[in-house]
CSV table of C-alpha atoms in Angstrom, one decimal:
chain,number,residue,atom,x,y,z
A,1,UNK,CA,-16.8,-6.9,28.6
A,2,UNK,CA,-20.2,-8.1,26.7
A,3,UNK,CA,-22.6,-10.1,27.6
A,4,UNK,CA,-22.2,-12.6,24.9
A,5,UNK,CA,-18.4,-13.5,26.0
A,6,UNK,CA,-16.2,-10.9,24.0
A,7,UNK,CA,-14.0,-8.2,25.7
A,8,UNK,CA,-14.3,-5.5,23.7
A,9,UNK,CA,-11.2,-3.5,22.6
A,10,UNK,CA,-11.2,0.3,23.0
A,11,UNK,CA,-10.0,1.1,19.4
A,12,UNK,CA,-9.4,-0.9,16.2
A,13,UNK,CA,-9.4,-0.8,12.4
A,14,UNK,CA,-12.0,-3.7,12.8
A,15,UNK,CA,-13.9,-3.5,16.2
A,16,UNK,CA,-16.7,-4.8,17.8
A,17,UNK,CA,-19.1,-1.9,18.4
A,18,UNK,CA,-21.7,-2.2,21.0
A,19,UNK,CA,-24.4,-0.8,18.7
A,20,UNK,CA,-26.1,-3.9,17.4
A,21,UNK,CA,-25.9,-7.7,17.2
A,22,UNK,CA,-23.2,-10.3,17.1
A,23,UNK,CA,-24.5,-12.1,20.1
A,24,UNK,CA,-25.2,-8.4,21.4
A,25,UNK,CA,-22.3,-6.8,19.3
A,26,UNK,CA,-22.2,-6.1,15.5
A,27,UNK,CA,-18.8,-6.3,13.6
A,28,UNK,CA,-18.1,-2.9,12.4
A,29,UNK,CA,-15.3,-3.6,9.6
A,30,UNK,CA,-13.4,-1.4,7.5
A,31,UNK,CA,-12.8,-2.9,3.9
A,32,UNK,CA,-9.2,-3.0,4.2
A,33,UNK,CA,-6.9,-6.1,2.8
A,34,UNK,CA,-4.3,-6.5,5.4
A,35,UNK,CA,-0.5,-7.5,4.6
A,36,UNK,CA,1.3,-10.0,6.3
A,37,UNK,CA,3.1,-7.3,8.4
A,38,UNK,CA,-0.3,-5.8,9.7
A,39,UNK,CA,-1.4,-9.2,10.5
A,40,UNK,CA,1.4,-9.6,12.8
A,41,UNK,CA,0.8,-6.2,14.3
A,42,UNK,CA,-3.1,-6.6,14.7
A,43,UNK,CA,-2.4,-9.8,16.3
A,44,UNK,CA,-0.1,-8.3,18.9
A,45,UNK,CA,-2.9,-5.6,20.0
A,46,UNK,CA,-5.5,-8.5,19.8
A,47,UNK,CA,-7.6,-6.7,17.3
A,48,UNK,CA,-10.0,-8.5,15.0
A,49,UNK,CA,-8.5,-9.5,11.7
A,50,UNK,CA,-10.1,-9.7,8.5
A,51,UNK,CA,-8.5,-12.1,5.8
A,52,UNK,CA,-9.4,-12.1,2.1
A,53,UNK,CA,-10.3,-15.5,1.0
A,54,UNK,CA,-10.8,-17.7,-1.9
A,55,UNK,CA,-13.0,-20.3,-3.5
A,56,UNK,CA,-10.7,-23.5,-3.4
A,57,UNK,CA,-11.1,-24.2,0.4
A,58,UNK,CA,-13.9,-23.9,3.1
A,59,UNK,CA,-12.7,-23.0,6.3
A,60,UNK,CA,-15.8,-23.6,9.0
A,61,UNK,CA,-17.0,-21.1,11.2
A,62,UNK,CA,-15.5,-22.2,15.0
A,63,UNK,CA,-11.9,-23.0,13.3
A,64,UNK,CA,-8.9,-22.0,15.3
A,65,UNK,CA,-6.2,-20.0,13.8
A,66,UNK,CA,-2.5,-19.3,14.5
A,67,UNK,CA,-1.3,-15.6,13.5
A,68,UNK,CA,2.3,-16.7,14.2
A,69,UNK,CA,2.1,-19.0,11.1
A,70,UNK,CA,0.5,-16.7,8.9
A,71,UNK,CA,3.7,-17.0,6.7
A,72,UNK,CA,3.1,-20.6,6.5
A,73,UNK,CA,0.9,-22.6,4.1
A,74,UNK,CA,-1.1,-24.0,7.1
A,75,UNK,CA,-2.0,-21.6,10.0
A,76,UNK,CA,-5.0,-23.4,11.0
A,77,UNK,CA,-5.3,-25.3,14.1
A,78,UNK,CA,-5.2,-29.1,14.2
A,79,UNK,CA,-7.1,-29.2,17.4
A,80,UNK,CA,-10.4,-27.5,18.7
A,81,UNK,CA,-10.9,-26.1,22.4
A,82,UNK,CA,-14.5,-26.3,22.0
A,83,UNK,CA,-17.2,-28.5,23.6
A,84,UNK,CA,-18.4,-30.5,20.3
A,85,UNK,CA,-21.8,-30.4,21.4
A,86,UNK,CA,-21.9,-26.8,22.3
A,87,UNK,CA,-20.5,-25.9,18.6
A,88,UNK,CA,-23.1,-27.7,17.0
A,89,UNK,CA,-25.6,-25.9,19.1
A,90,UNK,CA,-24.6,-22.4,18.2
A,91,UNK,CA,-26.6,-21.5,14.9
A,92,UNK,CA,-24.9,-19.8,12.3
A,93,UNK,CA,-26.9,-17.1,10.8
A,94,UNK,CA,-26.9,-14.6,7.7
A,95,UNK,CA,-27.3,-11.0,8.5
A,96,UNK,CA,-27.4,-7.9,6.4
A,97,UNK,CA,-27.6,-4.9,8.5
A,98,UNK,CA,-26.1,-2.2,5.9
A,99,UNK,CA,-27.6,-3.4,2.7
A,100,UNK,CA,-24.2,-3.5,0.8
A,101,UNK,CA,-21.1,-1.6,0.8
A,102,UNK,CA,-19.2,-0.9,-2.7
A,103,UNK,CA,-15.9,0.7,-3.9
A,104,UNK,CA,-14.9,1.3,-7.0
A,105,UNK,CA,-11.5,3.1,-7.9
A,106,UNK,CA,-9.8,3.6,-11.2
A,107,UNK,CA,-6.4,5.4,-12.4
A,108,UNK,CA,-4.4,5.9,-15.6
A,109,UNK,CA,-0.9,7.1,-15.8
A,110,UNK,CA,1.3,7.9,-19.3
A,111,UNK,CA,5.0,8.3,-19.8
A,112,UNK,CA,6.6,10.0,-23.0
A,113,UNK,CA,10.2,10.3,-23.4
A,114,UNK,CA,13.0,10.8,-26.2
A,115,UNK,CA,17.1,10.2,-26.4
A,116,UNK,CA,19.6,10.9,-28.6
A,117,UNK,CA,23.0,10.0,-28.6
A,118,UNK,CA,26.1,11.0,-30.8
A,119,UNK,CA,29.5,9.2,-31.2
A,120,UNK,CA,32.3,10.6,-33.7
A,121,UNK,CA,35.7,8.9,-33.6
A,122,UNK,CA,38.5,9.9,-36.0
A,123,UNK,CA,42.1,8.6,-36.7
A,124,UNK,CA,45.0,9.5,-39.0
A,125,UNK,CA,48.8,8.6,-39.8
A,126,UNK,CA,51.1,10.6,-42.0
A,127,UNK,CA,54.6,9.6,-43.6
A,128,UNK,CA,56.9,12.3,-44.3
A,129,UNK,CA,60.4,12.1,-46.1
A,130,UNK,CA,62.1,14.2,-48.6
A,131,UNK,CA,60.5,12.7,-51.7
A,132,UNK,CA,57.3,11.6,-50.3
A,133,UNK,CA,54.8,12.7,-48.4
A,134,UNK,CA,51.4,10.5,-47.5
A,135,UNK,CA,48.6,10.7,-45.2
A,136,UNK,CA,45.4,8.8,-44.2
A,137,UNK,CA,42.6,9.7,-42.2
A,138,UNK,CA,39.1,7.9,-41.1
A,139,UNK,CA,36.2,8.8,-39.2
A,140,UNK,CA,33.1,6.9,-37.9
A,141,UNK,CA,30.1,8.7,-36.8
A,142,UNK,CA,27.0,7.1,-34.9
A,143,UNK,CA,23.6,8.8,-34.2
A,144,UNK,CA,21.1,7.1,-32.5
A,145,UNK,CA,17.5,8.7,-31.9
A,146,UNK,CA,14.9,6.8,-29.5
A,147,UNK,CA,11.6,7.1,-28.6
A,148,UNK,CA,9.7,5.4,-25.5
A,149,UNK,CA,6.3,5.6,-24.9
A,150,UNK,CA,4.1,3.7,-22.0
A,151,UNK,CA,0.3,3.9,-20.4
A,152,UNK,CA,-1.3,2.2,-17.3
A,153,UNK,CA,-4.5,1.6,-16.7
A,154,UNK,CA,-5.9,0.2,-13.2
A,155,UNK,CA,-9.4,-0.8,-11.7
A,156,UNK,CA,-10.3,-2.2,-8.5
A,157,UNK,CA,-14.1,-2.7,-7.6
A,158,UNK,CA,-15.0,-4.3,-4.3
A,159,UNK,CA,-18.7,-5.2,-3.1
A,160,UNK,CA,-19.5,-6.8,0.5
A,161,UNK,CA,-23.3,-7.4,1.3
A,162,UNK,CA,-24.0,-8.8,4.7
A,163,UNK,CA,-22.1,-11.8,6.6
A,164,UNK,CA,-22.8,-15.3,7.6
A,165,UNK,CA,-21.5,-15.5,11.6
A,166,UNK,CA,-21.5,-17.4,14.7
A,167,UNK,CA,-24.7,-16.0,16.7
A,168,UNK,CA,-23.0,-17.1,20.0
A,169,UNK,CA,-19.8,-18.4,21.4
A,170,UNK,CA,-19.6,-22.0,21.9
A,171,UNK,CA,-18.3,-23.4,25.4
A,172,UNK,CA,-14.8,-24.4,26.3
A,173,UNK,CA,-13.7,-27.8,27.0
A,174,UNK,CA,-12.5,-28.7,30.4
A,175,UNK,CA,-9.2,-29.7,29.1
A,176,UNK,CA,-8.9,-26.1,27.6
A,177,UNK,CA,-9.6,-24.3,30.5
A,178,UNK,CA,-7.2,-26.4,32.7
A,179,UNK,CA,-4.5,-25.3,30.3
A,180,UNK,CA,-5.4,-21.9,30.9
A,181,UNK,CA,-5.7,-22.0,34.5
A,182,UNK,CA,-2.8,-24.6,35.4
A,183,UNK,CA,-1.0,-25.7,32.3
A,184,UNK,CA,0.4,-21.9,31.3
A,185,UNK,CA,-2.2,-19.5,30.7
A,186,UNK,CA,-3.5,-18.0,27.9
A,187,UNK,CA,0.1,-18.2,26.0
A,188,UNK,CA,0.1,-21.7,26.6
A,189,UNK,CA,-3.7,-22.2,25.5
A,190,UNK,CA,-2.7,-19.9,21.9
A,191,UNK,CA,0.3,-22.3,21.6
A,192,UNK,CA,-1.7,-25.2,21.4
A,193,UNK,CA,-5.2,-24.5,19.8
A,194,UNK,CA,-4.5,-21.1,18.2
A,195,UNK,CA,-5.1,-17.0,19.1
A,196,UNK,CA,-7.9,-16.5,16.8
A,197,UNK,CA,-11.2,-18.6,15.9
A,198,UNK,CA,-13.5,-18.0,12.6
A,199,UNK,CA,-16.4,-16.0,13.9
A,200,UNK,CA,-17.6,-15.7,10.1
A,201,UNK,CA,-17.6,-14.7,6.9
A,202,UNK,CA,-18.1,-11.3,4.9
A,203,UNK,CA,-20.0,-12.2,1.7
A,204,UNK,CA,-19.3,-10.3,-1.5
A,205,UNK,CA,-16.6,-9.8,-3.9
A,206,UNK,CA,-13.5,-8.1,-5.6
A,207,UNK,CA,-12.2,-7.7,-8.9
A,208,UNK,CA,-9.3,-5.9,-9.9
A,209,UNK,CA,-7.4,-5.4,-13.2
A,210,UNK,CA,-4.4,-3.3,-14.5
A,211,UNK,CA,-3.6,-2.9,-18.1
A,212,UNK,CA,-0.1,-1.8,-19.7
A,213,UNK,CA,1.3,-0.8,-23.2
A,214,UNK,CA,4.7,0.3,-24.1
A,215,UNK,CA,6.3,1.1,-27.2
A,216,UNK,CA,10.0,1.9,-28.3
A,217,UNK,CA,11.0,3.0,-31.8
A,218,UNK,CA,15.0,3.9,-32.6
A,219,UNK,CA,16.6,5.0,-35.7
A,220,UNK,CA,20.5,4.5,-36.0
A,221,UNK,CA,22.8,6.1,-38.4
A,222,UNK,CA,26.3,5.0,-39.0
A,223,UNK,CA,28.7,6.4,-41.3
A,224,UNK,CA,32.5,5.5,-42.1
A,225,UNK,CA,34.4,8.3,-44.1
A,226,UNK,CA,38.2,7.1,-45.5
A,227,UNK,CA,40.6,10.2,-47.1
A,228,UNK,CA,44.2,9.3,-48.4
A,229,UNK,CA,46.4,11.7,-49.8
A,230,UNK,CA,49.8,11.4,-51.8
A,231,UNK,CA,52.5,13.7,-53.0
A,232,UNK,CA,55.5,12.7,-54.6
A,233,UNK,CA,58.1,15.1,-56.3
A,234,UNK,CA,56.0,16.7,-58.8
A,235,UNK,CA,53.0,14.4,-58.3
A,236,UNK,CA,50.1,14.6,-56.0
A,237,UNK,CA,46.9,12.3,-55.8
A,238,UNK,CA,44.0,12.3,-53.5
A,239,UNK,CA,41.4,9.5,-52.8
A,240,UNK,CA,38.2,9.4,-50.3
A,241,UNK,CA,35.3,7.3,-49.6
A,242,UNK,CA,32.3,7.1,-47.2
A,243,UNK,CA,29.8,4.7,-46.5
A,244,UNK,CA,26.3,5.2,-44.4
A,245,UNK,CA,24.0,2.6,-43.1
A,246,UNK,CA,20.7,3.1,-41.6
A,247,UNK,CA,18.8,1.0,-39.5
A,248,UNK,CA,14.9,1.5,-37.9
A,249,UNK,CA,13.5,-0.5,-35.2
A,250,UNK,CA,10.3,-0.8,-33.1
A,251,UNK,CA,8.4,-2.8,-30.4
A,252,UNK,CA,5.5,-2.7,-28.5
A,253,UNK,CA,4.2,-5.0,-25.8
A,254,UNK,CA,0.8,-5.3,-24.1
A,255,UNK,CA,0.0,-6.9,-20.6
A,256,UNK,CA,-2.7,-7.4,-18.2
A,257,UNK,CA,-2.9,-8.5,-14.9
A,258,UNK,CA,-6.0,-9.3,-12.9
A,259,UNK,CA,-8.6,-11.0,-10.7
A,260,UNK,CA,-12.0,-11.8,-10.4
A,261,UNK,CA,-12.8,-13.6,-6.8
A,262,UNK,CA,-16.4,-14.2,-7.9
A,263,UNK,CA,-15.4,-16.0,-11.0
A,264,UNK,CA,-12.4,-17.4,-9.3
A,265,UNK,CA,-10.1,-15.9,-12.3
A,266,UNK,CA,-6.8,-14.8,-12.4
A,267,UNK,CA,-4.8,-13.5,-15.4
A,268,UNK,CA,-1.2,-12.7,-15.9
A,269,UNK,CA,-0.5,-12.2,-19.8
A,270,UNK,CA,2.3,-10.0,-21.5
A,271,UNK,CA,2.9,-10.2,-25.4
A,272,UNK,CA,4.4,-8.5,-27.8
A,273,UNK,CA,2.0,-7.3,-30.4
A,274,UNK,CA,0.5,-9.7,-33.3
A,275,UNK,CA,-2.5,-11.7,-33.0
A,276,UNK,CA,-1.8,-12.5,-29.1
A,277,UNK,CA,-2.1,-8.8,-28.2
A,278,UNK,CA,-5.8,-9.2,-29.5
A,279,UNK,CA,-6.6,-11.8,-26.8
A,280,UNK,CA,-4.7,-9.8,-24.2
A,281,UNK,CA,-7.3,-6.9,-25.1
A,282,UNK,CA,-10.3,-9.3,-24.8
A,283,UNK,CA,-9.2,-10.4,-21.4
A,284,UNK,CA,-8.7,-7.1,-20.5
A,285,UNK,CA,-12.1,-5.7,-21.4
A,286,UNK,CA,-13.7,-9.2,-19.7
A,287,UNK,CA,-12.4,-8.1,-16.4
A,288,UNK,CA,-12.9,-4.4,-16.7
A,289,UNK,CA,-16.8,-5.3,-17.5
A,290,UNK,CA,-16.5,-7.7,-14.5
A,291,UNK,CA,-15.5,-5.1,-12.1
A,292,UNK,CA,-18.2,-2.5,-13.7
A,293,UNK,CA,-20.8,-4.8,-12.8
A,294,UNK,CA,-19.6,-6.5,-9.6
A,295,UNK,CA,-22.6,-5.4,-7.5
A,296,UNK,CA,-25.2,-6.7,-9.7
A,297,UNK,CA,-23.6,-10.1,-10.1
A,298,UNK,CA,-22.7,-10.6,-6.5
A,299,UNK,CA,-26.5,-9.5,-5.5
A,300,UNK,CA,-27.7,-12.4,-8.4
A,301,UNK,CA,-25.5,-14.9,-7.2
A,302,UNK,CA,-26.4,-14.4,-3.7
A,303,UNK,CA,-30.2,-14.5,-4.4
A,304,UNK,CA,-29.9,-18.0,-5.9
A,305,UNK,CA,-29.1,-19.0,-2.5
A,306,UNK,CA,-32.2,-17.4,-1.0
A,307,UNK,CA,-30.5,-17.2,2.5
A,308,UNK,CA,-33.2,-16.0,5.2
A,309,UNK,CA,-32.0,-13.4,7.8
A,310,UNK,CA,-31.3,-14.5,11.2
A,311,UNK,CA,-32.3,-18.2,10.7
A,312,UNK,CA,-30.0,-21.2,11.4
A,313,UNK,CA,-28.2,-22.1,8.3
A,314,UNK,CA,-27.4,-25.6,7.3
A,315,UNK,CA,-23.7,-27.0,7.6
A,316,UNK,CA,-23.7,-27.5,3.6
A,317,UNK,CA,-24.2,-23.6,2.8
A,318,UNK,CA,-20.3,-22.9,4.2
A,319,UNK,CA,-19.1,-25.1,1.3
A,320,UNK,CA,-21.6,-23.9,-1.1
A,321,UNK,CA,-21.1,-20.5,-0.7
A,322,UNK,CA,-17.4,-20.6,-0.4
A,323,UNK,CA,-17.3,-22.4,-3.9
A,324,UNK,CA,-19.6,-20.2,-5.7
A,325,UNK,CA,-16.7,-17.3,-4.6
A,326,UNK,CA,-19.2,-15.2,-2.4
A,327,UNK,CA,-16.9,-15.4,0.7
A,328,UNK,CA,-14.7,-12.3,0.0
A,329,UNK,CA,-13.3,-12.4,3.6
A,330,UNK,CA,-12.9,-14.4,6.8
A,331,UNK,CA,-13.7,-12.6,10.1
A,332,UNK,CA,-11.3,-13.5,13.1
A,333,UNK,CA,-11.8,-12.6,16.7
A,334,UNK,CA,-9.1,-13.5,19.3
A,335,UNK,CA,-9.8,-16.1,21.8
A,336,UNK,CA,-7.8,-13.9,24.5
A,337,UNK,CA,-11.1,-11.5,24.5
A,338,UNK,CA,-13.2,-14.2,25.3
A,339,UNK,CA,-15.2,-13.9,28.6
A,340,UNK,CA,-14.6,-17.3,29.3
A,341,UNK,CA,-10.5,-17.4,28.8
A,342,UNK,CA,-10.5,-14.2,30.5
A,343,UNK,CA,-12.3,-15.4,33.8
A,344,UNK,CA,-9.9,-18.6,34.0
A,345,UNK,CA,-6.9,-16.5,33.4
A,346,UNK,CA,-7.6,-14.1,36.3
A,347,UNK,CA,-10.1,-15.3,38.4
A,348,UNK,CA,-8.5,-17.4,41.5
A,349,UNK,CA,-12.0,-18.7,42.8
A,350,UNK,CA,-13.2,-20.3,39.7
A,351,UNK,CA,-12.1,-24.1,41.2
């Protein structure tokens, strides 16, 4: 257990490492985006959670979170277990220990295929008697040749540069502590207040784009042939005719799906050629350019705030950073590992 009030998990994808400061411990985080299923697994193991965030809502440090409600639209707790004056007195600071972490991935896939189809159907009938013999036959042929091709290209870029976080842990109210000691233990506390709290933000941005194109061409040939023969005594005659149709079809489609958290951009477009395809191409290029320059864009926007390291930040900065798209992830820590929570849940001689 750390001196700042954290019980440190032995292993975690996002763990508290005892080699630098968050209080006296640094939060060492892998750049992973958890799925809803992984949130439940991590919460069951009481590991820290890293949640991708968006600029449309500001969540202040110290806010409580119900991991059991992660599938709902509002998993945030309505009440707070912190002593208000203690929460206000804990400084929230900006730290940038690693100088920035970047990741860039791109991939391309292509597909080409062809198929042919042939259908042939014949019918006929014959009349045969002593003085007359006649026959009629017909044939239908259908040939289809089809070619298909498609391609997909994707780019994903991430950039993290420092964090904004609580420098210490606020004190819990007497009511919250009594809930732990006499009102049902940690489980009752978590059901009432939440099982995680927002310890801070990871600053940075994410950009991703998937561009796809597909084309289909087909050539259809149809032919009908009819033949009739008549023979009566010394008279005979035959007649035949045929008719063919040829038809060719071609279609193309273009699509782009993508996002840019720094600019709050979200795209999902699909068109079938024409002038609209030019707009899709322009949007795809725009997102690709943003992905290529993500690191510089994040650094330039962060520089506008002029955040001093390890100095208390004003409350208004939380909202400004969020609305600027710089809050890439929320860092959530489990309340069950807090020193005060563990002492009140295990020590029989507290009161």
